[in-house]
PDB file of C-alpha atoms in Angstrom:
ATOM      1  CA  MET A  20      65.360 198.208 157.104  1.00 34.00           C
ATOM      2  CA  ILE A  21      64.340 201.628 158.649  1.00 38.00           C
ATOM      3  CA  GLN A  22      60.948 201.197 156.818  1.00 42.00           C
ATOM      4  CA  GLY A  23      60.640 197.578 158.245  1.00 45.00           C
ATOM      5  CA  ASN A  24      61.404 198.756 161.773  1.00 50.00           C
ATOM      6  CA  LYS A  25      58.681 201.576 161.663  1.00 50.00           C
ATOM      7  CA  THR A  26      56.202 198.909 160.128  1.00 51.00           C
ATOM      8  CA  LEU A  27      57.152 196.585 163.180  1.00 56.00           C
ATOM      9  CA  ASP A  28      56.937 199.664 165.586  1.00 55.00           C
ATOM     10  CA  PHE A  29      53.382 200.392 164.228  1.00 59.00           C
ATOM     11  CA  SER A  30      52.063 196.944 164.390  1.00 84.00           C
ATOM     12  CA  THR A  31      53.540 196.285 167.823  1.00 88.00           C
ATOM     13  CA  LYS A  32      51.835 199.495 169.218  1.00 90.00           C
ATOM     14  CA  ALA A  33      48.610 198.635 167.475  1.00 91.00           C
ATOM     15  CA  PHE A  34      48.619 195.161 169.178  1.00 92.00           C
ATOM     16  CA  PHE A  35      49.392 196.821 172.519  1.00 94.00           C
ATOM     17  CA  MET A  36      46.524 199.243 172.227  1.00 94.00           C
ATOM     18  CA  ALA A  37      44.278 196.302 171.164  1.00 94.00           C
ATOM     19  CA  MET A  38      45.171 194.373 174.246  1.00 95.00           C
ATOM     20  CA  VAL A  39      44.575 197.223 176.493  1.00 96.00           C
ATOM     21  CA  ILE A  40      41.043 197.616 175.226  1.00 96.00           C
ATOM     22  CA  LEU A  41      40.472 193.953 175.360  1.00 95.00           C
ATOM     23  CA  PHE A  42      41.614 193.999 179.113  1.00 95.00           C
ATOM     24  CA  ILE A  43      39.130 196.702 179.834  1.00 96.00           C
ATOM     25  CA  LEU A  44      36.490 194.889 177.891  1.00 95.00           C
ATOM     26  CA  MET A  45      37.084 191.753 179.864  1.00 95.00           C
ATOM     27  CA  GLN A  46      36.333 193.429 183.054  1.00 93.00           C
ATOM     28  CA  VAL A  47      32.932 194.800 181.702  1.00 94.00           C
ATOM     29  CA  ALA A  48      32.028 191.482 180.072  1.00 93.00           C
ATOM     30  CA  PHE A  49      32.656 189.411 183.439  1.00 93.00           C
ATOM     31  CA  HIS A  50      31.063 191.894 185.738  1.00 90.00           C
ATOM     32  CA  PRO A  51      27.449 190.650 185.615  1.00 89.00           C
ATOM     33  CA  SER A  52      28.360 187.003 185.914  1.00 84.00           C
ATOM     34  CA  TYR A  53      31.521 187.253 188.156  1.00 84.00           C
ATOM     35  CA  LEU A  54      32.857 190.427 189.434  1.00 81.00           C
ATOM     36  CA  LEU A  55      29.598 191.664 190.641  1.00 81.00           C
ATOM     37  CA  PHE A  56      29.597 189.051 193.462  1.00 81.00           C
ATOM     38  CA  PHE A  57      32.886 190.345 194.902  1.00 78.00           C
ATOM     39  CA  PRO A  58      33.843 189.844 197.657  1.00 77.00           C
ATOM     40  CA  GLN A  59      31.698 186.782 198.806  1.00 78.00           C
ATOM     41  CA  PHE A  60      31.380 184.940 195.442  1.00 80.00           C
ATOM     42  CA  HIS A  61      28.826 182.647 196.617  1.00 77.00           C
ATOM     43  CA  GLU A  62      28.361 179.422 194.704  1.00 78.00           C
ATOM     44  CA  PHE A  63      31.781 179.831 192.859  1.00 84.00           C
ATOM     45  CA  SER A  64      34.523 177.228 193.476  1.00 87.00           C
ATOM     46  CA  TRP A  65      38.292 177.628 193.720  1.00 88.00           C
ATOM     47  CA  ILE A  66      38.272 176.581 190.016  1.00 89.00           C
ATOM     48  CA  HIS A  67      36.377 179.554 188.832  1.00 89.00           C
ATOM     49  CA  HIS A  68      38.894 181.889 190.768  1.00 92.00           C
ATOM     50  CA  ILE A  69      42.017 180.202 189.680  1.00 94.00           C
ATOM     51  CA  HIS A  70      40.729 180.198 185.977  1.00 94.00           C
ATOM     52  CA  GLY A  71      39.825 183.818 186.135  1.00 92.00           C
ATOM     53  CA  ALA A  72      43.049 184.887 187.541  1.00 94.00           C
ATOM     54  CA  LEU A  73      44.930 183.005 184.946  1.00 95.00           C
ATOM     55  CA  MET A  74      42.993 184.407 182.037  1.00 95.00           C
ATOM     56  CA  VAL A  75      43.428 187.986 183.422  1.00 95.00           C
ATOM     57  CA  SER A  76      47.128 187.195 183.681  1.00 96.00           C
ATOM     58  CA  TRP A  77      47.385 186.066 180.125  1.00 96.00           C
ATOM     59  CA  VAL A  78      45.819 189.050 178.842  1.00 96.00           C
ATOM     60  CA  ALA A  79      47.973 191.251 181.039  1.00 96.00           C
ATOM     61  CA  MET A  80      51.030 189.312 179.673  1.00 96.00           C
ATOM     62  CA  LEU A  81      50.016 190.147 176.246  1.00 96.00           C
ATOM     63  CA  ILE A  82      49.845 194.047 177.127  1.00 96.00           C
ATOM     64  CA  ILE A  83      53.236 193.870 178.898  1.00 96.00           C
ATOM     65  CA  GLN A  84      55.091 191.894 176.160  1.00 95.00           C
ATOM     66  CA  PRO A  85      54.520 194.421 173.175  1.00 94.00           C
ATOM     67  CA  TYR A  86      55.017 197.467 175.429  1.00 94.00           C
ATOM     68  CA  LEU A  87      58.543 195.908 176.480  1.00 94.00           C
ATOM     69  CA  ILE A  88      59.361 195.523 172.776  1.00 92.00           C
ATOM     70  CA  ILE A  89      58.194 199.292 172.186  1.00 91.00           C
ATOM     71  CA  LYS A  90      60.549 200.111 174.892  1.00 92.00           C
ATOM     72  CA  LYS A  91      63.316 197.922 173.589  1.00 92.00           C
ATOM     73  CA  LYS A  92      63.592 195.923 176.927  1.00 93.00           C
ATOM     74  CA  TYR A  93      64.160 192.590 175.319  1.00 92.00           C
ATOM     75  CA  LYS A  94      65.812 190.848 178.158  1.00 93.00           C
ATOM     76  CA  SER A  95      62.496 191.569 180.244  1.00 95.00           C
ATOM     77  CA  HIS A  96      60.528 190.320 177.395  1.00 93.00           C
ATOM     78  CA  ARG A  97      62.451 187.188 177.201  1.00 93.00           C
ATOM     79  CA  LEU A  98      62.184 186.602 180.968  1.00 95.00           C
ATOM     80  CA  ILE A  99      58.434 187.049 180.918  1.00 94.00           C
ATOM     81  CA  GLY A 100      58.264 184.738 177.810  1.00 93.00           C
ATOM     82  CA  LYS A 101      59.998 182.070 180.011  1.00 94.00           C
ATOM     83  CA  ILE A 102      57.360 182.598 182.740  1.00 95.00           C
ATOM     84  CA  SER A 103      54.952 181.826 180.244  1.00 95.00           C
ATOM     85  CA  TYR A 104      56.246 178.273 180.079  1.00 95.00           C
ATOM     86  CA  PHE A 105      54.614 177.692 183.435  1.00 95.00           C
ATOM     87  CA  THR A 106      51.389 179.784 183.207  1.00 95.00           C
ATOM     88  CA  ALA A 107      50.445 178.712 179.487  1.00 96.00           C
ATOM     89  CA  PRO A 108      50.141 174.973 180.706  1.00 96.00           C
ATOM     90  CA  LEU A 109      48.203 176.175 183.729  1.00 97.00           C
ATOM     91  CA  VAL A 110      45.936 178.214 181.551  1.00 96.00           C
ATOM     92  CA  PHE A 111      45.213 175.166 179.454  1.00 96.00           C
ATOM     93  CA  ILE A 112      44.582 173.040 182.502  1.00 96.00           C
ATOM     94  CA  SER A 113      42.204 175.691 184.051  1.00 95.00           C
ATOM     95  CA  MET A 114      40.107 175.673 180.556  1.00 95.00           C
ATOM     96  CA  ILE A 115      39.832 171.871 180.808  1.00 94.00           C
ATOM     97  CA  LEU A 116      38.912 172.145 184.459  1.00 93.00           C
ATOM     98  CA  ILE A 117      36.331 174.854 183.924  1.00 92.00           C
ATOM     99  CA  THR A 118      34.923 172.800 181.153  1.00 92.00           C
ATOM    100  CA  LYS A 119      34.474 169.721 183.237  1.00 91.00           C
ATOM    101  CA  LEU A 120      32.852 171.899 185.950  1.00 91.00           C
ATOM    102  CA  ASN A 121      30.329 173.538 183.587  1.00 89.00           C
ATOM    103  CA  TYR A 122      29.488 170.215 182.043  1.00 90.00           C
ATOM    104  CA  LEU A 123      28.820 168.399 185.549  1.00 89.00           C
ATOM    105  CA  LYS A 124      26.674 171.447 186.521  1.00 88.00           C
ATOM    106  CA  MET A 125      24.695 171.313 183.137  1.00 89.00           C
ATOM    107  CA  VAL A 126      24.216 167.472 182.981  1.00 87.00           C
ATOM    108  CA  ASP A 127      22.553 167.643 186.370  1.00 86.00           C
ATOM    109  CA  ILE A 128      19.846 170.009 185.169  1.00 88.00           C
ATOM    110  CA  MET A 129      19.493 169.308 181.494  1.00 89.00           C
ATOM    111  CA  PRO A 130      19.618 166.201 178.997  1.00 91.00           C
ATOM    112  CA  PHE A 131      23.046 164.976 178.092  1.00 91.00           C
ATOM    113  CA  ARG A 132      22.296 166.029 174.650  1.00 92.00           C
ATOM    114  CA  GLU A 133      21.853 169.625 175.612  1.00 92.00           C
ATOM    115  CA  ALA A 134      24.913 169.512 177.808  1.00 90.00           C
ATOM    116  CA  ALA A 135      27.113 167.987 175.157  1.00 91.00           C
ATOM    117  CA  ALA A 136      25.943 170.623 172.830  1.00 90.00           C
ATOM    118  CA  TRP A 137      27.249 173.467 175.093  1.00 88.00           C
ATOM    119  CA  GLN A 138      30.585 171.842 175.324  1.00 89.00           C
ATOM    120  CA  SER A 139      31.237 172.690 171.531  1.00 86.00           C
ATOM    121  CA  LEU A 140      31.843 176.344 172.885  1.00 83.00           C
ATOM    122  CA  ASN A 141      34.893 175.032 175.063  1.00 87.00           C
ATOM    123  CA  ILE A 142      36.606 171.812 174.049  1.00 90.00           C
ATOM    124  CA  ILE A 143      38.068 172.883 170.926  1.00 93.00           C
ATOM    125  CA  THR A 144      39.026 176.240 172.224  1.00 94.00           C
ATOM    126  CA  SER A 145      41.258 174.840 174.860  1.00 94.00           C
ATOM    127  CA  PHE A 146      43.302 172.813 172.470  1.00 95.00           C
ATOM    128  CA  ASN A 147      43.521 175.773 170.010  1.00 97.00           C
ATOM    129  CA  PHE A 148      45.125 177.784 172.823  1.00 97.00           C
ATOM    130  CA  LEU A 149      47.523 174.939 173.555  1.00 97.00           C
ATOM    131  CA  LEU A 150      48.242 174.614 169.725  1.00 97.00           C
ATOM    132  CA  PHE A 151      48.801 178.283 169.023  1.00 98.00           C
ATOM    133  CA  TYR A 152      50.933 178.835 172.064  1.00 97.00           C
ATOM    134  CA  SER A 153      53.078 175.756 171.333  1.00 97.00           C
ATOM    135  CA  LEU A 154      53.729 176.998 167.878  1.00 97.00           C
ATOM    136  CA  ALA A 155      54.617 180.436 169.144  1.00 97.00           C
ATOM    137  CA  ILE A 156      57.281 178.798 171.331  1.00 96.00           C
ATOM    138  CA  ILE A 157      58.449 176.428 168.646  1.00 96.00           C
ATOM    139  CA  HIS A 158      59.014 179.630 166.531  1.00 95.00           C
ATOM    140  CA  LYS A 159      60.329 182.000 169.302  1.00 92.00           C
ATOM    141  CA  LYS A 160      63.490 182.958 167.418  1.00 92.00           C
ATOM    142  CA  ASP A 161      61.341 183.623 164.409  1.00 94.00           C
ATOM    143  CA  VAL A 162      59.694 187.039 165.354  1.00 91.00           C
ATOM    144  CA  PHE A 163      57.169 186.939 162.459  1.00 93.00           C
ATOM    145  CA  LYS A 164      55.884 183.629 163.173  1.00 95.00           C
ATOM    146  CA  HIS A 165      56.213 183.957 167.055  1.00 95.00           C
ATOM    147  CA  LYS A 166      54.083 187.238 167.014  1.00 93.00           C
ATOM    148  CA  ARG A 167      51.360 185.828 164.845  1.00 95.00           C
ATOM    149  CA  TYR A 168      50.761 182.538 166.879  1.00 97.00           C
ATOM    150  CA  MET A 169      50.762 184.694 170.005  1.00 96.00           C
ATOM    151  CA  ILE A 170      48.172 186.789 168.482  1.00 95.00           C
ATOM    152  CA  GLY A 171      46.376 183.447 167.744  1.00 96.00           C
ATOM    153  CA  THR A 172      45.935 182.831 171.540  1.00 97.00           C
ATOM    154  CA  VAL A 173      43.922 186.082 171.800  1.00 96.00           C
ATOM    155  CA  PHE A 174      41.172 184.637 169.629  1.00 96.00           C
ATOM    156  CA  THR A 175      40.745 181.791 171.996  1.00 95.00           C
ATOM    157  CA  ILE A 176      39.773 184.437 174.693  1.00 94.00           C
ATOM    158  CA  LEU A 177      37.888 186.788 172.533  1.00 94.00           C
ATOM    159  CA  GLY A 178      34.805 184.800 172.190  1.00 91.00           C
ATOM    160  CA  ALA A 179      34.129 184.421 175.709  1.00 92.00           C
ATOM    161  CA  ILE A 180      34.508 188.130 176.146  1.00 94.00           C
ATOM    162  CA  SER A 181      32.596 189.439 173.150  1.00 94.00           C
ATOM    163  CA  SER A 182      29.743 186.945 173.558  1.00 92.00           C
ATOM    164  CA  ARG A 183      29.066 188.200 177.150  1.00 92.00           C
ATOM    165  CA  LEU A 184      29.266 191.833 175.825  1.00 94.00           C
ATOM    166  CA  LEU A 185      26.656 190.991 173.341  1.00 94.00           C
ATOM    167  CA  ILE A 186      24.284 189.444 175.987  1.00 92.00           C
ATOM    168  CA  ILE A 187      24.762 192.535 178.288  1.00 92.00           C
ATOM    169  CA  ILE A 188      23.831 194.795 175.389  1.00 91.00           C
ATOM    170  CA  PHE A 189      21.072 192.937 173.808  1.00 91.00           C
ATOM    171  CA  GLY A 190      19.824 190.658 176.729  1.00 87.00           C
ATOM    172  CA  SER A 191      19.591 186.937 177.298  1.00 80.00           C
ATOM    173  CA  SER A 192      17.100 186.799 174.545  1.00 80.00           C
ATOM    174  CA  ILE A 193      19.995 186.692 171.962  1.00 83.00           C
ATOM    175  CA  ALA A 194      21.036 183.359 173.619  1.00 77.00           C
ATOM    176  CA  PHE A 195      23.327 181.115 171.646  1.00 79.00           C
ATOM    177  CA  ASN A 196      23.466 183.606 168.760  1.00 87.00           C
ATOM    178  CA  ALA A 197      25.854 185.648 170.800  1.00 90.00           C
ATOM    179  CA  PHE A 198      28.335 182.870 170.628  1.00 89.00           C
ATOM    180  CA  PHE A 199      27.896 182.403 167.017  1.00 90.00           C
ATOM    181  CA  ILE A 200      28.498 186.167 166.292  1.00 92.00           C
ATOM    182  CA  SER A 201      31.557 186.197 168.519  1.00 94.00           C
ATOM    183  CA  GLU A 202      33.263 183.294 166.746  1.00 94.00           C
ATOM    184  CA  TYR A 203      32.352 184.657 163.307  1.00 95.00           C
ATOM    185  CA  PHE A 204      33.662 187.958 164.343  1.00 95.00           C
ATOM    186  CA  GLY A 205      36.863 186.561 165.527  1.00 95.00           C
ATOM    187  CA  ILE A 206      37.688 184.379 162.410  1.00 96.00           C
ATOM    188  CA  SER A 207      36.815 187.537 160.341  1.00 97.00           C
ATOM    189  CA  ILE A 208      39.529 189.481 162.004  1.00 96.00           C
ATOM    190  CA  VAL A 209      41.964 186.566 161.405  1.00 97.00           C
ATOM    191  CA  LEU A 210      40.968 186.512 157.754  1.00 97.00           C
ATOM    192  CA  LEU A 211      41.633 189.976 157.366  1.00 96.00           C
ATOM    193  CA  LEU A 212      45.069 189.614 159.036  1.00 95.00           C
ATOM    194  CA  LEU A 213      45.765 186.731 156.763  1.00 97.00           C
ATOM    195  CA  LEU A 214      44.751 188.707 153.702  1.00 96.00           C
ATOM    196  CA  ASN A 215      47.061 191.455 154.691  1.00 94.00           C
ATOM    197  CA  ASP A 216      50.006 189.127 154.907  1.00 94.00           C
ATOM    198  CA  VAL A 217      49.157 187.758 151.502  1.00 96.00           C
ATOM    199  CA  ARG A 218      48.866 191.539 150.170  1.00 95.00           C
ATOM    200  CA  LYS A 219      52.388 192.054 151.712  1.00 92.00           C
ATOM    201  CA  LYS A 220      53.701 188.818 149.977  1.00 94.00           C
ATOM    202  CA  VAL A 221      54.840 187.280 153.326  1.00 94.00           C
ATOM    203  CA  SER A 222      54.229 183.810 154.642  1.00 95.00           C
ATOM    204  CA  PRO A 223      50.396 183.181 155.179  1.00 96.00           C
ATOM    205  CA  ILE A 224      50.905 180.064 157.085  1.00 96.00           C
ATOM    206  CA  PRO A 225      50.694 181.359 160.676  1.00 97.00           C
ATOM    207  CA  TYR A 226      47.356 182.986 160.188  1.00 97.00           C
ATOM    208  CA  THR A 227      46.195 180.112 157.964  1.00 97.00           C
ATOM    209  CA  ILE A 228      46.750 177.648 160.833  1.00 98.00           C
ATOM    210  CA  VAL A 229      44.950 180.087 163.344  1.00 98.00           C
ATOM    211  CA  ALA A 230      42.014 180.331 160.766  1.00 97.00           C
ATOM    212  CA  VAL A 231      41.810 176.585 160.559  1.00 98.00           C
ATOM    213  CA  GLY A 232      41.727 176.161 164.233  1.00 97.00           C
ATOM    214  CA  LEU A 233      38.955 178.616 164.481  1.00 97.00           C
ATOM    215  CA  CYS A 234      37.050 177.121 161.708  1.00 96.00           C
ATOM    216  CA  ILE A 235      37.253 173.634 163.433  1.00 95.00           C
ATOM    217  CA  ASN A 236      35.667 175.323 166.707  1.00 94.00           C
ATOM    218  CA  ILE A 237      32.902 176.951 164.545  1.00 94.00           C
ATOM    219  CA  ILE A 238      32.265 173.617 162.681  1.00 94.00           C
ATOM    220  CA  SER A 239      31.863 171.879 166.073  1.00 92.00           C
ATOM    221  CA  ILE A 240      29.298 174.623 167.157  1.00 91.00           C
ATOM    222  CA  HIS A 241      27.369 174.018 164.234  1.00 92.00           C
ATOM    223  CA  ALA A 242      27.716 170.267 164.591  1.00 93.00           C
ATOM    224  CA  ARG A 243      26.786 170.361 168.242  1.00 93.00           C
ATOM    225  CA  TYR A 244      23.616 168.162 167.919  1.00 93.00           C
ATOM    226  CA  THR A 245      24.989 165.553 165.473  1.00 94.00           C
ATOM    227  CA  ASP A 246      25.718 161.977 166.460  1.00 93.00           C
ATOM    228  CA  ALA A 247      29.558 162.598 165.781  1.00 93.00           C
ATOM    229  CA  TRP A 248      29.871 165.447 168.102  1.00 93.00           C
ATOM    230  CA  GLN A 249      27.626 163.829 170.693  1.00 93.00           C
ATOM    231  CA  SER A 250      29.876 160.631 170.528  1.00 93.00           C
ATOM    232  CA  VAL A 251      33.195 162.959 170.929  1.00 91.00           C
ATOM    233  CA  VAL A 252      31.757 164.557 174.055  1.00 91.00           C
ATOM    234  CA  ARG A 253      30.506 161.058 175.435  1.00 92.00           C
ATOM    235  CA  PHE A 254      34.147 159.693 174.923  1.00 91.00           C
ATOM    236  CA  ILE A 255      35.747 162.598 176.583  1.00 88.00           C
ATOM    237  CA  VAL A 256      33.318 162.814 179.558  1.00 86.00           C
ATOM    238  CA  ASP A 257      33.439 158.967 180.127  1.00 84.00           C
ATOM    239  CA  SER A 258      37.234 158.960 179.832  1.00 84.00           C
ATOM    240  CA  PHE A 259      38.209 162.054 181.620  1.00 79.00           C
ATOM    241  CA  PHE A 260      35.222 163.666 183.541  1.00 80.00           C
TER     242      PHE A 260
END
């Protein structure tokens, strides 16, 4: 039991530090395309601001929650968890709204085929976030599963951050490849976490579900010019946008 607690403490501290680093990288990644325009923020709508605030608050929550566990403040941890019942749906809705906003902006300046292809970066990601969070709440009393599904939500954010960092480092010439690299980087980490669970002979189901969700997202990106994907986007925009 003592060894198990030590392992839990180490993994929780590691996750806490990873989230602190991710929060810092988020500020760097979005500086050229968003933070740089503070305080005027010309050409940005209220949807951009709300979406940005919600995403920052989500990463902040992922920093606070493991910290509270480390400090054994379980009541505070549960309270913030209950607050997420309201913030998580708002994060999902903001993802959908920002996808709609980006699509409408793109379809005005490029053919539908290209605008639909770009949506492969956004549509599946939004539903992956909703799926992983929902599973985390369903299993909130099972620490093992709850933690892994909450970690899964990180990978729905990681791509947006890492792809922008790659563009900052290598320039716009890297173009769409930055998104491919980011998605494969994310799923590589998940597969390593999955292999670690297999090595420890614990349930591989949580990270398998996360990996499958990320794989579907990657497949949609590769299939972005296919008739099937174009039809999916056409149905979504005609029905909801």
